[in-house]
Amino acid sequence: MDETMQELEYKYVTGNAVTDVIINDKCRRAEKAGIRFDADFRYGGEIPVFDMGIILNNLLDNAIEACEKLETDKGFIRLSLKRKKQFLILYVENSFDGAAPIRKGSSLPVTTKQSIMPDIVTDHGIGLENVRDMAERYFGGVNIKVKGGAFHVTVMLQQGVKENK
């Protein structure tokens, strides 16, 4: 019962039940793998929570997987959400092994995930594309930088507007 109660207690309270679950689940997964996790994230529902969930899940899964390739206790993830006028700016910074080759004809890195069925097309490597597509729906964008052994992803979303597709 104690373990169940601990799982229900949230380290991060974001202001939304869905983002609470996502961020706390990723935090538990990271910390279980020896990865330091820090979040400064207050969500006011400016963007539909389903769309925000797609962005958070993809970015945090990528960050955790990158950190898992490092020695134990060398990984870190920092997540933050800021508001500037009509924009939401989401930052994810994580340590990684330094390998982030850019896909030809794209501004996004090549996936390093291995398929368990190499002859069958899988969804590996579409996470950052999903994030970019979601940002573009909100007339925003994604910026990726590698600096000082850390991978930085910035996602900008414009509040109050959604492109109809």
CSV table of C-alpha atoms in Angstrom, one decimal:
chain,number,residue,atom,x,y,z
A,1,MET,CA,0.0,0.0,0.0
A,2,ASP,CA,2.9,2.3,0.8
A,3,GLU,CA,4.3,1.9,-2.8
A,4,THR,CA,0.9,2.6,-4.3
A,5,MET,CA,0.5,5.8,-2.2
A,6,GLN,CA,4.0,6.9,-3.3
A,7,GLU,CA,3.1,6.5,-6.9
A,8,LEU,CA,0.0,8.6,-6.4
A,9,GLU,CA,2.0,11.4,-4.8
A,10,TYR,CA,3.3,13.8,-7.4
A,11,LYS,CA,6.6,15.5,-7.1
A,12,TYR,CA,5.5,18.0,-9.8
A,13,VAL,CA,2.1,19.6,-9.8
A,14,THR,CA,1.6,21.4,-13.1
A,15,GLY,CA,-1.9,22.7,-12.9
A,16,ASN,CA,-3.4,20.0,-15.1
A,17,ALA,CA,-4.0,16.3,-14.3
A,18,VAL,CA,-2.8,15.0,-17.7
A,19,THR,CA,0.5,16.9,-17.7
A,20,ASP,CA,0.9,15.9,-14.0
A,21,VAL,CA,0.7,12.2,-14.9
A,22,ILE,CA,3.0,12.6,-17.9
A,23,ILE,CA,5.8,14.6,-16.2
A,24,ASN,CA,5.7,12.5,-13.0
A,25,ASP,CA,5.7,9.2,-14.9
A,26,LYS,CA,8.8,10.4,-16.9
A,27,CYS,CA,10.4,11.7,-13.7
A,28,ARG,CA,9.9,8.3,-12.0
A,29,ARG,CA,11.3,6.4,-15.0
A,30,ALA,CA,14.3,8.8,-15.2
A,31,GLU,CA,15.1,8.6,-11.5
A,32,LYS,CA,14.8,4.8,-11.5
A,33,ALA,CA,17.5,4.8,-14.2
A,34,GLY,CA,19.7,7.1,-12.1
A,35,ILE,CA,18.9,10.2,-14.2
A,36,ARG,CA,18.5,13.6,-12.4
A,37,PHE,CA,15.2,15.1,-13.4
A,38,ASP,CA,14.1,18.7,-12.8
A,39,ALA,CA,10.9,20.4,-14.0
A,40,ASP,CA,9.6,24.0,-13.8
A,41,PHE,CA,6.3,23.5,-15.6
A,42,ARG,CA,3.0,25.3,-14.9
A,43,TYR,CA,0.4,24.4,-17.5
A,44,GLY,CA,-2.6,26.7,-17.8
A,45,GLY,CA,-4.4,24.9,-20.7
A,46,GLU,CA,-3.3,27.4,-23.3
A,47,ILE,CA,-2.8,24.6,-25.8
A,48,PRO,CA,-5.1,21.5,-25.8
A,49,VAL,CA,-3.7,19.0,-23.3
A,50,PHE,CA,-3.7,16.2,-25.9
A,51,ASP,CA,-1.4,18.2,-28.1
A,52,MET,CA,0.8,19.2,-25.2
A,53,GLY,CA,0.9,15.5,-24.2
A,54,ILE,CA,2.3,14.5,-27.6
A,55,ILE,CA,5.1,17.1,-27.3
A,56,LEU,CA,6.0,16.2,-23.7
A,57,ASN,CA,5.9,12.4,-24.3
A,58,ASN,CA,8.1,12.6,-27.3
A,59,LEU,CA,10.7,15.0,-25.9
A,60,LEU,CA,10.9,13.4,-22.5
A,61,ASP,CA,11.1,9.8,-24.0
A,62,ASN,CA,13.9,10.9,-26.2
A,63,ALA,CA,15.7,12.6,-23.3
A,64,ILE,CA,15.5,9.6,-21.1
A,65,GLU,CA,16.7,7.2,-23.9
A,66,ALA,CA,19.7,9.5,-24.5
A,67,CYS,CA,20.6,9.6,-20.8
A,68,GLU,CA,20.2,5.8,-20.5
A,69,LYS,CA,23.2,5.4,-22.9
A,70,LEU,CA,25.4,7.2,-20.4
A,71,GLU,CA,27.1,5.9,-17.3
A,72,THR,CA,24.8,5.7,-14.2
A,73,ASP,CA,24.3,9.0,-12.5
A,74,LYS,CA,25.8,11.0,-15.4
A,75,GLY,CA,22.4,11.8,-17.0
A,76,PHE,CA,20.2,14.8,-16.4
A,77,ILE,CA,17.0,16.2,-17.8
A,78,ARG,CA,15.7,19.7,-17.3
A,79,LEU,CA,12.2,20.6,-18.4
A,80,SER,CA,10.6,24.1,-18.3
A,81,LEU,CA,7.7,26.0,-19.7
A,82,LYS,CA,7.7,29.8,-20.0
A,83,ARG,CA,5.3,32.3,-21.4
A,84,LYS,CA,6.3,35.3,-23.5
A,85,LYS,CA,3.3,37.4,-24.7
A,86,GLN,CA,1.2,35.1,-26.8
A,87,PHE,CA,3.8,32.4,-27.0
A,88,LEU,CA,4.5,29.3,-24.9
A,89,ILE,CA,8.1,28.2,-24.9
A,90,LEU,CA,8.9,24.7,-23.8
A,91,TYR,CA,12.6,23.8,-23.1
A,92,VAL,CA,14.0,20.3,-22.7
A,93,GLU,CA,17.7,20.0,-22.0
A,94,ASN,CA,19.4,16.6,-21.4
A,95,SER,CA,22.9,15.1,-21.3
A,96,PHE,CA,23.7,12.7,-24.1
A,97,ASP,CA,26.7,10.8,-25.6
A,98,GLY,CA,27.5,13.6,-28.1
A,99,ALA,CA,26.3,11.8,-31.2
A,100,ALA,CA,23.5,13.7,-33.0
A,101,PRO,CA,24.0,13.4,-36.7
A,102,ILE,CA,21.4,15.5,-38.7
A,103,ARG,CA,19.2,13.6,-41.2
A,104,LYS,CA,19.9,14.6,-44.8
A,105,GLY,CA,17.4,17.1,-46.1
A,106,SER,CA,16.1,17.8,-42.5
A,107,SER,CA,17.0,19.9,-39.5
A,108,LEU,CA,16.2,16.9,-37.2
A,109,PRO,CA,18.7,14.3,-35.9
A,110,VAL,CA,18.8,10.8,-37.3
A,111,THR,CA,17.2,8.2,-34.9
A,112,THR,CA,19.6,5.8,-33.2
A,113,LYS,CA,16.8,3.4,-32.2
A,114,GLN,CA,17.2,-0.1,-33.5
A,115,SER,CA,14.1,-1.9,-34.7
A,116,ILE,CA,13.4,-5.3,-33.4
A,117,MET,CA,12.0,-6.2,-36.8
A,118,PRO,CA,14.4,-4.5,-39.3
A,119,ASP,CA,12.5,-5.6,-42.4
A,120,ILE,CA,9.3,-4.0,-41.3
A,121,VAL,CA,8.9,-0.2,-41.2
A,122,THR,CA,8.4,1.0,-37.7
A,123,ASP,CA,7.7,4.4,-36.0
A,124,HIS,CA,11.2,4.9,-34.8
A,125,GLY,CA,12.6,8.3,-35.4
A,126,ILE,CA,9.3,10.1,-35.8
A,127,GLY,CA,9.1,11.6,-32.3
A,128,LEU,CA,10.8,14.9,-33.2
A,129,GLU,CA,8.9,15.1,-36.4
A,130,ASN,CA,5.7,14.8,-34.4
A,131,VAL,CA,6.9,17.6,-32.1
A,132,ARG,CA,7.8,19.8,-35.1
A,133,ASP,CA,4.4,19.1,-36.8
A,134,MET,CA,2.6,20.0,-33.6
A,135,ALA,CA,4.6,23.2,-33.2
A,136,GLU,CA,3.7,24.2,-36.8
A,137,ARG,CA,0.0,23.7,-36.1
A,138,TYR,CA,0.3,26.4,-33.6
A,139,PHE,CA,2.4,28.7,-35.9
A,140,GLY,CA,5.5,27.9,-33.9
A,141,GLY,CA,8.7,25.9,-34.4
A,142,VAL,CA,11.4,23.7,-33.0
A,143,ASN,CA,15.0,24.7,-32.4
A,144,ILE,CA,17.6,22.0,-31.6
A,145,LYS,CA,21.1,22.8,-30.3
A,146,VAL,CA,24.0,20.8,-29.1
A,147,LYS,CA,26.1,22.7,-26.6
A,148,GLY,CA,28.6,21.5,-24.0
A,149,GLY,CA,27.6,17.9,-23.9
A,150,ALA,CA,23.9,18.7,-23.7
A,151,PHE,CA,21.1,18.4,-26.2
A,152,HIS,CA,18.7,21.4,-26.1
A,153,VAL,CA,15.2,21.4,-27.7
A,154,THR,CA,13.1,24.5,-27.7
A,155,VAL,CA,9.5,24.3,-28.8
A,156,MET,CA,7.6,27.6,-29.4
A,157,LEU,CA,3.8,27.5,-29.7
A,158,GLN,CA,1.5,30.4,-30.3
A,159,GLN,CA,-1.5,30.5,-27.9
A,160,GLY,CA,-5.0,31.0,-29.1
A,161,VAL,CA,-4.4,29.9,-32.7
A,162,LYS,CA,-4.6,26.5,-34.3
A,163,GLU,CA,-4.0,25.8,-38.0
A,164,ASN,CA,-6.8,23.7,-39.5
A,165,LYS,CA,-5.5,20.7,-41.4
